[in-house]
Coordinates of C-alpha atoms and ligand atoms in Angstrom, one line a residue:
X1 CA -27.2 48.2 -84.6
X2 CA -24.4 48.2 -87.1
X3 CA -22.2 49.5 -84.2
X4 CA -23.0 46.8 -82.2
X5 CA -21.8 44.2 -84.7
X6 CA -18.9 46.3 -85.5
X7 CA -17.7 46.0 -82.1
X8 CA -19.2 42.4 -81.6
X9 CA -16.8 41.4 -84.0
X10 CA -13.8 43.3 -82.4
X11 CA -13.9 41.9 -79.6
X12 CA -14.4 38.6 -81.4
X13 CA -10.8 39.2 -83.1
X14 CA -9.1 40.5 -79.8
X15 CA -10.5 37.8 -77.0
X16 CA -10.9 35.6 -79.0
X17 CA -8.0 34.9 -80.9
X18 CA -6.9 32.1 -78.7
X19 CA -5.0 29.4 -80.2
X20 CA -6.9 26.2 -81.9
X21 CA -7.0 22.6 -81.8
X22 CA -7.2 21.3 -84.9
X23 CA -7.1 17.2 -86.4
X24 CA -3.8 16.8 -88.2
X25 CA -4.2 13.9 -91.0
X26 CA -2.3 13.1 -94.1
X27 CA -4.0 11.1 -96.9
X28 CA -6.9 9.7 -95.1
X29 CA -9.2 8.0 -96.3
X30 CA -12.2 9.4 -94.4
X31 CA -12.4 12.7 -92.1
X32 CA -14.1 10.7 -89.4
X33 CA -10.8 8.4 -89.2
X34 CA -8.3 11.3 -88.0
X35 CA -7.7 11.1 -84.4
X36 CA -4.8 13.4 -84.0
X37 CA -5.0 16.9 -83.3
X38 CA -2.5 19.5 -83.2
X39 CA -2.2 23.1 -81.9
X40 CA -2.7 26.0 -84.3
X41 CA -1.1 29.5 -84.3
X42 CA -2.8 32.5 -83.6
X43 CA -5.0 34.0 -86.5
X44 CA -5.2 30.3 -87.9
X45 CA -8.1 27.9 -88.5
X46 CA -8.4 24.2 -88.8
X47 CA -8.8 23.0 -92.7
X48 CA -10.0 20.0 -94.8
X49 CA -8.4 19.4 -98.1
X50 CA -8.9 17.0 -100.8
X51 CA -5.3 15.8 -102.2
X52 CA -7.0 12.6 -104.1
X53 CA -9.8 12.2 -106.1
X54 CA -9.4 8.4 -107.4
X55 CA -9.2 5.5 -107.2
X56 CA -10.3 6.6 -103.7
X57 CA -10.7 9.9 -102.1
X58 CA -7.6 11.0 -99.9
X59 CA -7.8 13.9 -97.6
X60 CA -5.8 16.3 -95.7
X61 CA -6.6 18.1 -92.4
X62 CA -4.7 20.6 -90.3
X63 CA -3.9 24.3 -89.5
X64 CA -4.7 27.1 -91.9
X65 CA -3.7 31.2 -92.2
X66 CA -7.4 32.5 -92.0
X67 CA -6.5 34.1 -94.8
X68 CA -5.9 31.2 -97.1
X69 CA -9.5 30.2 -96.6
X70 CA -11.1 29.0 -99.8
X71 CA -7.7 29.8 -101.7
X72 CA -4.8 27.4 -103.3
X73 CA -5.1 24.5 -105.8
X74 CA -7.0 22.4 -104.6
X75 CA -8.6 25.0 -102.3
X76 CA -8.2 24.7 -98.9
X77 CA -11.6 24.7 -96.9
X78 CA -11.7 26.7 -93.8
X79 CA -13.9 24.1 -92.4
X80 CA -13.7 25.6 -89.0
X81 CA -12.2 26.6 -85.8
X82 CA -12.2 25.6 -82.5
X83 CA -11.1 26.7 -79.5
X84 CA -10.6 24.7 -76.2
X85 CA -13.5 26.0 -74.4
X86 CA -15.6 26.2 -77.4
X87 CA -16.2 24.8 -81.4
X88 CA -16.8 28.1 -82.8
X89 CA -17.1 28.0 -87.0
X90 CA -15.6 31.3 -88.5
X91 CA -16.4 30.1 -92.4
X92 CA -19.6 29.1 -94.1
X93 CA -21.7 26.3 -92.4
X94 CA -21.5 24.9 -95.7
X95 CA -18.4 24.3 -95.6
X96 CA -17.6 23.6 -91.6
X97 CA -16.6 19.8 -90.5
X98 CA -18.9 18.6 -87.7
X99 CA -16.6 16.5 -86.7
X100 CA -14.6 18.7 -85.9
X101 CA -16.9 19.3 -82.6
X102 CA -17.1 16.7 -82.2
X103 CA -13.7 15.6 -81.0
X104 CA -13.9 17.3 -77.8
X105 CA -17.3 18.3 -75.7
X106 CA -18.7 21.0 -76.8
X107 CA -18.8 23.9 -74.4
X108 CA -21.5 26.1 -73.1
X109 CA -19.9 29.3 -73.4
X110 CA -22.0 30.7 -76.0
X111 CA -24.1 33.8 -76.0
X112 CA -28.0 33.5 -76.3
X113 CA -28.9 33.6 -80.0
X114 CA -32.0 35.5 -79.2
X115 CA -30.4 38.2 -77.1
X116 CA -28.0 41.1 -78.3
X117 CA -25.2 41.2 -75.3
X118 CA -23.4 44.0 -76.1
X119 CA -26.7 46.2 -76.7
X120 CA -27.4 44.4 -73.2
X121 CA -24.5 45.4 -71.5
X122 CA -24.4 48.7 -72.7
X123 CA -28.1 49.4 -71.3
X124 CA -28.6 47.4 -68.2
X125 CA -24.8 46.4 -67.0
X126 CA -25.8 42.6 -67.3
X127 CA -22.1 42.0 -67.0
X128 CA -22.5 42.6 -63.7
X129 CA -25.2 40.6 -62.9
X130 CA -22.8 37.4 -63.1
X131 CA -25.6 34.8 -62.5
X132 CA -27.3 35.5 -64.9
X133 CA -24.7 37.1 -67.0
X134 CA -23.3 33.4 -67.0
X135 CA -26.4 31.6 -68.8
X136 CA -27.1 34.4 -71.5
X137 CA -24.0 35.9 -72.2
X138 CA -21.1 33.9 -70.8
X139 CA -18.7 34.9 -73.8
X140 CA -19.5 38.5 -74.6
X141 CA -19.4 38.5 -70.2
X142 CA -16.1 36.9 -70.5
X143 CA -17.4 34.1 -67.7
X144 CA -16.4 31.0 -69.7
X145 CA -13.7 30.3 -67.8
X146 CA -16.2 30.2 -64.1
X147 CA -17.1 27.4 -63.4
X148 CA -20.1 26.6 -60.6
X149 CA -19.5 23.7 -57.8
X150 CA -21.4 20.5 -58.0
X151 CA -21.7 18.1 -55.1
X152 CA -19.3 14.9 -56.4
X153 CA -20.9 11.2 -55.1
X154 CA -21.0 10.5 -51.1
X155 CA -18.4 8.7 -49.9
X156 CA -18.9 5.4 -48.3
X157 CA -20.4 5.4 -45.0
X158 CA -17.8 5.2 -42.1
X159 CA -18.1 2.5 -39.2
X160 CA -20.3 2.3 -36.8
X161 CA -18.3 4.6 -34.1
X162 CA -19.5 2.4 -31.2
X163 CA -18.7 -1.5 -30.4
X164 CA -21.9 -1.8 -28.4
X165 CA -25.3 -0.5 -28.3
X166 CA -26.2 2.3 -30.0
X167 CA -23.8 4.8 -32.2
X168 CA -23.5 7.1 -35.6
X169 CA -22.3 6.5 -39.6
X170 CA -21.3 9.6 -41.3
X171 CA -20.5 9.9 -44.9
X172 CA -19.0 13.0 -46.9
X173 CA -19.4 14.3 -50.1
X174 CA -16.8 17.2 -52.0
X175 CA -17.9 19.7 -53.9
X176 CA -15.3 19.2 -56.4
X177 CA -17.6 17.6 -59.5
X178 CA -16.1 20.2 -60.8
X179 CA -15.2 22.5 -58.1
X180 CA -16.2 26.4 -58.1
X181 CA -13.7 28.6 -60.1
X182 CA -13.5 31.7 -61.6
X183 CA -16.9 33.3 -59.4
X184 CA -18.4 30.1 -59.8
X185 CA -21.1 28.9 -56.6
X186 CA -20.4 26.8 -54.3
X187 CA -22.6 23.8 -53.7
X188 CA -25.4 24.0 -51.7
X189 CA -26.5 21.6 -49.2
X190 CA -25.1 19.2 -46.6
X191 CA -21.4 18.3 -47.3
X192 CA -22.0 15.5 -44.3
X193 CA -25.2 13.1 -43.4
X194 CA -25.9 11.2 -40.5
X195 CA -27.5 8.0 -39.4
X196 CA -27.4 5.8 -36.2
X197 CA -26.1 2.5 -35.9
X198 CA -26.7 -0.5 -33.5
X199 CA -24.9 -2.9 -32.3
X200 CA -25.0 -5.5 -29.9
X201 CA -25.4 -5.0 -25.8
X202 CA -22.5 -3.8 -24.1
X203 CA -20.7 -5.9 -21.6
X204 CA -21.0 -5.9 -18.0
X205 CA -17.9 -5.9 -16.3
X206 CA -17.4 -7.3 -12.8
X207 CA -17.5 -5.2 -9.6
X208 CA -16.3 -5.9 -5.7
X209 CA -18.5 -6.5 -3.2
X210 CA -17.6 -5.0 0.2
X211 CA -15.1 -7.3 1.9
X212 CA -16.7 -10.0 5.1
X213 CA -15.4 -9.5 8.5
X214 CA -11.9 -11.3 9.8
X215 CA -12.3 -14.7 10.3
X216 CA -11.5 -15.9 13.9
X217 CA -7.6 -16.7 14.4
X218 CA -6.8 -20.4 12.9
X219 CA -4.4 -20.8 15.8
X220 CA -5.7 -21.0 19.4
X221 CA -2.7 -20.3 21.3
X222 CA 1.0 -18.5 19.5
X223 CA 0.7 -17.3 15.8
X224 CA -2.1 -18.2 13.2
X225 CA -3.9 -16.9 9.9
X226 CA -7.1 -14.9 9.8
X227 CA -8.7 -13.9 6.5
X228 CA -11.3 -12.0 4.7
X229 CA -13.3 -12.3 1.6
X230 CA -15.7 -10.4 -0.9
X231 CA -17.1 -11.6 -4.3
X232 CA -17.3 -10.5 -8.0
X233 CA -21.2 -9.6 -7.8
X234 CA -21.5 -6.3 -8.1
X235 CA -22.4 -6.3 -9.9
X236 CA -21.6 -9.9 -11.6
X237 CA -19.8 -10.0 -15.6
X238 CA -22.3 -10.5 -17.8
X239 CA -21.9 -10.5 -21.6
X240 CA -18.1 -11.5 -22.0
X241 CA -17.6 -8.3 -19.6
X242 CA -14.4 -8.7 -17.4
X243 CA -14.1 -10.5 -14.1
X244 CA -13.2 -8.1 -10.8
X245 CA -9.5 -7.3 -11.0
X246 CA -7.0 -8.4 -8.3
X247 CA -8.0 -11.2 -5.3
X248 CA -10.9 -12.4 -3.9
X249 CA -9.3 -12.8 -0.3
X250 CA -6.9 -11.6 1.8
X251 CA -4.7 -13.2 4.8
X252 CA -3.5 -10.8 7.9
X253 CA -1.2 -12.9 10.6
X254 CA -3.3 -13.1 14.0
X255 CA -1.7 -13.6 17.5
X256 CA -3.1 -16.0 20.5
X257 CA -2.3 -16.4 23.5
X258 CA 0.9 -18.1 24.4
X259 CA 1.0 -22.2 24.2
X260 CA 2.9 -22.3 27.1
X261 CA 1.1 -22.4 30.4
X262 CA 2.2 -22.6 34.1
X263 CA 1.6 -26.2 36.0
X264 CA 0.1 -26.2 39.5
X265 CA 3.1 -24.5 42.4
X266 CA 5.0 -27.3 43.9
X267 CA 4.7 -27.4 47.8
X268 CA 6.4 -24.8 49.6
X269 CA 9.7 -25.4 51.9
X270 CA 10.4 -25.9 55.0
X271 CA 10.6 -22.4 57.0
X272 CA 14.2 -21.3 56.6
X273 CA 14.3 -20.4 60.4
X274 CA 12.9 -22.8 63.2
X275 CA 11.8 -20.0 65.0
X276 CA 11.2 -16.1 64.5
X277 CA 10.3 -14.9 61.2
X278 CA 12.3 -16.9 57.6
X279 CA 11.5 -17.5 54.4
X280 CA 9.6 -20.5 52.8
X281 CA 9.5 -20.6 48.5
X282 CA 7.4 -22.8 46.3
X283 CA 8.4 -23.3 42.2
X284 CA 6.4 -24.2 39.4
X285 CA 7.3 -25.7 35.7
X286 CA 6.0 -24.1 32.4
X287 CA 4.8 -26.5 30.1
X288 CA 7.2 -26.7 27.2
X289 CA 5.4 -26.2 23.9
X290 CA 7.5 -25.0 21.1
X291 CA 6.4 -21.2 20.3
X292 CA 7.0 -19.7 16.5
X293 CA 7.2 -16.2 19.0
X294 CA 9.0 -17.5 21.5
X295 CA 6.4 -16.4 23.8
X296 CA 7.0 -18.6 27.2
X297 CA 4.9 -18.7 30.5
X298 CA 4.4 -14.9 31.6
X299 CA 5.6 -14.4 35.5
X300 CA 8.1 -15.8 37.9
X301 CA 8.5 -19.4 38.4
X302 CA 8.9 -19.1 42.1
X303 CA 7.2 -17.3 44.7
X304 CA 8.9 -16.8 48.6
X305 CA 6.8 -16.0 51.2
X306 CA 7.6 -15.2 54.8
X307 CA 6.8 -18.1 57.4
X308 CA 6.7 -18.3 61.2
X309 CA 5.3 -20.5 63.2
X310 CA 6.4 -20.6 66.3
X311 CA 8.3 -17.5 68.4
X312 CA 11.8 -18.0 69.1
X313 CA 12.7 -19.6 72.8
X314 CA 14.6 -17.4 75.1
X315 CA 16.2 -19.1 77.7
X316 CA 18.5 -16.9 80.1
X317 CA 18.6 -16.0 83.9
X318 CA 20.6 -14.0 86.7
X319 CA 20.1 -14.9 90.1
X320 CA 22.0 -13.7 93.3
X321 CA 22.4 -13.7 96.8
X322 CA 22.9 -17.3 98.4
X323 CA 21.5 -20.0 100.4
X324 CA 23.1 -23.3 101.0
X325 CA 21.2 -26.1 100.8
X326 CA 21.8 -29.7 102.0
X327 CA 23.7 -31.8 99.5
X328 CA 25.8 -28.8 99.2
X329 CA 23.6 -27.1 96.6
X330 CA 23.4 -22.9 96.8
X331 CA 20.4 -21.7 95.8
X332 CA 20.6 -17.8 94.7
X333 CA 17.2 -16.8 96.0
X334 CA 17.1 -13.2 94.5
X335 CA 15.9 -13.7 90.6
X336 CA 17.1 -10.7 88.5
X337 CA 16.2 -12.2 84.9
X338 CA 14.2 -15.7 84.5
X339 CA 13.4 -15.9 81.1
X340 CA 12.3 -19.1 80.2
X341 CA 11.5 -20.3 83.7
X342 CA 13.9 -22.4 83.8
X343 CA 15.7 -21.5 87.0
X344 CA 14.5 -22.6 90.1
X345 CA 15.4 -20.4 93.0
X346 CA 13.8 -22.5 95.5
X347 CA 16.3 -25.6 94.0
X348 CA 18.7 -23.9 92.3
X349 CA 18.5 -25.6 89.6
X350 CA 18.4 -25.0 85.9
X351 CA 16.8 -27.4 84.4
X352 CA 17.0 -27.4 80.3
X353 CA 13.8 -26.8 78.3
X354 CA 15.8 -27.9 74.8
X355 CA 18.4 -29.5 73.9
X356 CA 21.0 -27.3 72.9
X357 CA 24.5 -25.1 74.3
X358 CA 24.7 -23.5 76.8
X359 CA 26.7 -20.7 79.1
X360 CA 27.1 -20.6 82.5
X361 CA 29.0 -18.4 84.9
X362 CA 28.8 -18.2 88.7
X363 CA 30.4 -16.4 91.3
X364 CA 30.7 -17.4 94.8
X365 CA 32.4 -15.0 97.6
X366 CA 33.1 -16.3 101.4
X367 CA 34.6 -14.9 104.4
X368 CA 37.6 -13.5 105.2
X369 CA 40.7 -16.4 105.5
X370 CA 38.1 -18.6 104.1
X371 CA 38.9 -21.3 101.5
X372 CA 36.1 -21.1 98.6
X373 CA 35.9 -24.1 96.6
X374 CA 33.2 -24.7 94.0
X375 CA 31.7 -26.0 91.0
X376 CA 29.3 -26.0 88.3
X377 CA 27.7 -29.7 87.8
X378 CA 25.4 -31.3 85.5
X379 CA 23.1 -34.2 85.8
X380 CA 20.7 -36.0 83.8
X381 CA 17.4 -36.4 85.0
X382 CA 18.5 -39.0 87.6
X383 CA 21.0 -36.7 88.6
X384 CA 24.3 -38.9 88.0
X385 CA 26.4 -36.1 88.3
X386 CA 29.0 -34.6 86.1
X387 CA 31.8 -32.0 87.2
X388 CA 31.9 -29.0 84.8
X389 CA 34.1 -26.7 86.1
X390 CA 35.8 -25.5 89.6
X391 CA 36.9 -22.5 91.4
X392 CA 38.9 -21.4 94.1
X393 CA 39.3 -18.7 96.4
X394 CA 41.1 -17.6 99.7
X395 CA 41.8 -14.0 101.2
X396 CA 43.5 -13.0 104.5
X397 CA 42.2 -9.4 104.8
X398 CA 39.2 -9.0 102.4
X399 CA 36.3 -11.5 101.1
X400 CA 37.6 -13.7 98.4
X401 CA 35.0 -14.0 95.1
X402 CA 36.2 -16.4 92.5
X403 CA 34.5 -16.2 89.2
X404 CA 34.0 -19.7 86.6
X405 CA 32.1 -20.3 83.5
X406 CA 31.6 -23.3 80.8
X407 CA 29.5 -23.8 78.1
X408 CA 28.4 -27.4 78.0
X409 CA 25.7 -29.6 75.5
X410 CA 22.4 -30.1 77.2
X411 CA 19.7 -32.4 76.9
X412 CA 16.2 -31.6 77.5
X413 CA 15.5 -32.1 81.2
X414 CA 19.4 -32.0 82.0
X415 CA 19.8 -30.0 85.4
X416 CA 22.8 -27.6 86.5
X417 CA 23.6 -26.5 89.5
X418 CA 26.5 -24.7 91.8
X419 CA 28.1 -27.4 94.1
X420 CA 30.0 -25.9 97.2
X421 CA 32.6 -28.2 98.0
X422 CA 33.8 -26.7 100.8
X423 CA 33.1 -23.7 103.2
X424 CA 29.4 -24.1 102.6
X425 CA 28.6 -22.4 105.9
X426 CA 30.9 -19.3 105.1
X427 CA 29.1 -17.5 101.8
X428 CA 28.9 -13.8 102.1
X429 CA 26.8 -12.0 99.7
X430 CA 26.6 -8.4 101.4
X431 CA 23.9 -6.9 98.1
X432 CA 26.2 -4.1 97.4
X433 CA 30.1 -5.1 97.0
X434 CA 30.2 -8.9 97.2
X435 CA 27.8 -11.1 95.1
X436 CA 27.2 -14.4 95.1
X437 CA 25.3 -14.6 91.9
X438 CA 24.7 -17.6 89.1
X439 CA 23.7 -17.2 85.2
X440 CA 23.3 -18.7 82.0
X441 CA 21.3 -18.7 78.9
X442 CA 20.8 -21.1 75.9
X443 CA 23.1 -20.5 73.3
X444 CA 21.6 -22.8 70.3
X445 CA 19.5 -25.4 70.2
X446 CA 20.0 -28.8 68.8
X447 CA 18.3 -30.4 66.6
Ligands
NAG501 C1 -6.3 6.6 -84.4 O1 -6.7 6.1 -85.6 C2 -5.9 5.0 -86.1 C3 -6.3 4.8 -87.5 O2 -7.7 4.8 -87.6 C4 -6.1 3.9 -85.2 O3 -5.4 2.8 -85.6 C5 -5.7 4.2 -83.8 O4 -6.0 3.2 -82.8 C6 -6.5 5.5 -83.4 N1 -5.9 5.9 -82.0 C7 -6.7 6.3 -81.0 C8 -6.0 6.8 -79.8 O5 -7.9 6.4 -81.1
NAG502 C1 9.7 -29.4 37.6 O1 10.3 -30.2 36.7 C2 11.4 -30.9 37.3 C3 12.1 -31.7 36.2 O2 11.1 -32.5 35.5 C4 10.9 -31.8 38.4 O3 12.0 -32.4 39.0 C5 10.2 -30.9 39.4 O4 9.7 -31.7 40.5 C6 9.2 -30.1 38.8 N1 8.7 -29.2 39.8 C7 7.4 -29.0 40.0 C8 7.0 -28.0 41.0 O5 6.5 -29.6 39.3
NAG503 C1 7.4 -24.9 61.9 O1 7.7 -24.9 60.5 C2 8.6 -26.0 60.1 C3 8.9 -25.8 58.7 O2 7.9 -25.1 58.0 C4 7.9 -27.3 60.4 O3 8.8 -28.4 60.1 C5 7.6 -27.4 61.9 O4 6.9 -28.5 62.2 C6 6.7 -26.2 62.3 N1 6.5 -26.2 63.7 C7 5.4 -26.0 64.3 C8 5.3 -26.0 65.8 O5 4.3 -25.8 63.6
NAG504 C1 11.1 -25.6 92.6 O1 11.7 -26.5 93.5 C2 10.9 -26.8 94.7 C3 11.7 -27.7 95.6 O2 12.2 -28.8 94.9 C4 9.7 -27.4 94.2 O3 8.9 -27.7 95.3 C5 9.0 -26.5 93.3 O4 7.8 -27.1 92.7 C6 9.9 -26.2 92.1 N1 9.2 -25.2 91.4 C7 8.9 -25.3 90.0 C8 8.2 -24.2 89.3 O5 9.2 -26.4 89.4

């Protein structure tokens, strides 16, 4: 046991021997009134001296040489020493200043009165055993300096983390009242806590419907609108929510039919021939609406047809041979070509069936050293006669044939004719060399 304090106090002197904090007064009145403190040396202690007795009591406080304690003139009182974890007297309690303590909290770094730490340690290690090492014998353990975490206040709750409906507060608390140090423990429990939070409903923005179907053109013939819709019901805003973005409706350009439209044909014209196969046309007008297209009537504006409505006349005839009739007509009884009908063998006359030109040639041969004299004629229907043309002939040794043709204006019912002047009794038409022959033929008709 006297070991134990032996070393007890050695290791008091070695770890220990930290410096002080002592109050530093001059001539006070009262110990209590000294608020100043100063730091001591090693191996010193804090003092109180009395330097005045009367008329009132002056004192004196500051650092000592442990070794002065109790000495000088007047003696200086080692009234104690304190060191900044801990007040820890070194002198009599008699003598010690309590408040001297008292200037600065007292620490709880002091070994268990009622337990022996050294004799401790050296049979059970409670060093070791920090926790409780800590609460019994902090000093001799050399644990003054740990320091176990304590949870410091919460913190203010944050906002609600929602604007709408339902949401969550958190607060937070630090384990730094004080913080661990030195091997100290940490703080136990929750460093954050919950709770919910409610606000109002949440708004309900707007949403499309589908869009309707086109609307029918606005225009009924060229260029018009046509347009479409949907509404802001799906759903509907509700609660300051937002209205549907972008429009309601939308506009497409639509196309008609053109404005313009044909009238009813015009009547057609008059056949472009008189007779055989022509044209005939017809027109029509558009009507004439403006057009934002420029879309007119669609087609032609004329139509052409053929027309025929009657087959073309054909008026022509050969006739040969001859026979003389009285009144000095010659009738060419042998009909090659008749067309038309309009030669009469039996006459020989040619009557016209339309007004119009015509050709005519004849050819008369007689006998030999006979004189040939003839002509073409025309009459009217009552046969007032006109001279169209004359011939001639005469040969000593052969048959003389004398050829004449005109073209002359007829009107209907006009007759022509060969007129023999002369030698009516001496024709010679022999069928093979000599011809006596008469033709003609309509050339155009007159209107
Ligand atoms: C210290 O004490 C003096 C005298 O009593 C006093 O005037 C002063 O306010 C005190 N200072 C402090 C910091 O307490
Ligand atoms: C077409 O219009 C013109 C001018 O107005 C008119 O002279 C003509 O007769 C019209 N034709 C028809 C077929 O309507
Ligand atoms: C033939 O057609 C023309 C014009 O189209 C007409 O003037 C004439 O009368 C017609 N003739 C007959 C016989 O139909
Ligand atoms: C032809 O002429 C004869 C004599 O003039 C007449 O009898 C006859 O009817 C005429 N023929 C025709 C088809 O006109």
């Amino acid at each position: 046991m006297k070991f134990l304090i032996i070393l007890w106090t050695f290791y008091n002197a070695v770890s220990y021997a930290d410096s002080l904090e002592c109050l530093q007064c001059d001539n006070i009145e009262h110990p209590n009134t000294c608020n100043v403190t100063t730091e001591c040396h090693s191996g010193q202690s804090c003092f109180l001296k009395t330097t005045q007795t009367s008329p009132t009591a002056q004192f004196e406080m500051g650092c000592e040489d442990n070794q002065l304690c109790g000495t000088g003139s007047p003696a200086v009182s080692i009234v104690g020493k304190r060191q900044t974890l801990a007040c820890h007297e070194c002198c009599s309690t008699n003598n010690c200043n309590n408040k001297l303590c008292e200037h600065s909290k007292p620490s709880a770094c002091v070994d268990s009165v009622t337990v022996d730490c050294a004799l401790l340690h050296s049979l059970f290690n409670v060093c070791s055993d920090v926790q409780h090492a800590k609460s019994v014998c902090p000093r001799f353990c050399g644990l003054c300096s740990l320091v176990d975490g304590d949870w410091a206040t919460w913190g203010a709750w944050s906002g609600c983390d929602v604007t709408c409906e339902s949401g969550t507060q958190v607060r937070i608390r630090t384990c730094t009242n004080p913080e661990p140090a030195n091997g100290g423990v940490n703080c136990v429990g929750d460093s954050t806590q919950h709770k919910q939070c409610t606000k109002q409903l949440c708004p309900v923005h707007g949403g499309w419907s589908g869009w309707s179907g086109w609307s029918p053109c606005s225009a009924t013939c060229d260029v018009g609108m046509s347009q479409r819709g949907r509404s802001c019901t799906n759903p509907k805003p509700s609660r300051a929510g937002d209205y549907c973005p972008d429009m309601p409706q939308q506009f497409k350009i639509c196309t008609a039919g053109p404005c313009s439209t044909w009238m009813d044909w015009g009547s057609w014209t008059s056949c472009s021939v008189t007779c055989g196969v022509g044209l005939q046309r017809r027109y029509r007008n558009c009507t004439s609406t403006s057009s934002i297209l420029g879309i007119g009537c669609v087609g032609s504006n004329d139509q052409t047809e053929t027309c025929s409505n009657s087959t073309c006349v054909q008026v022509a005839f050969n006739a040969h041979g001859h026979q003389a009739l009285s009144g000095s007509v010659i009738t060419f009884p042998t009909v090659i070509l008749n067309e038309g009908n309009a030669f009469n063998e039996t006459s020989g006359l040619f009557t016209a069936p339309f007004s119009g030109n015509y050709f005519f040639s004849a050819q008369v041969c007689g006998q030999t050293r006979q004189n040939i004299f003839f002509n073409i004629k025309k009459s009217n229907t009552d046969m007032s006669t006109t001279y169209l043309t004359s011939a001639y002939g005469y040969d000593q040794g052969s048959y003389p044939c004398s050829p004449s043709s005109v073209v002359t204006k007829l009107h209907v019912g006009d007759h022509v004719w060969v007129y023999m002047s002369s030698g009516l009794g001496s024709l010679y038409d022999s069928g093979t060399n000599y011809w006596c022959s008469f033709t003609g033929s309509l050339l155009s008709v007159s209107g």
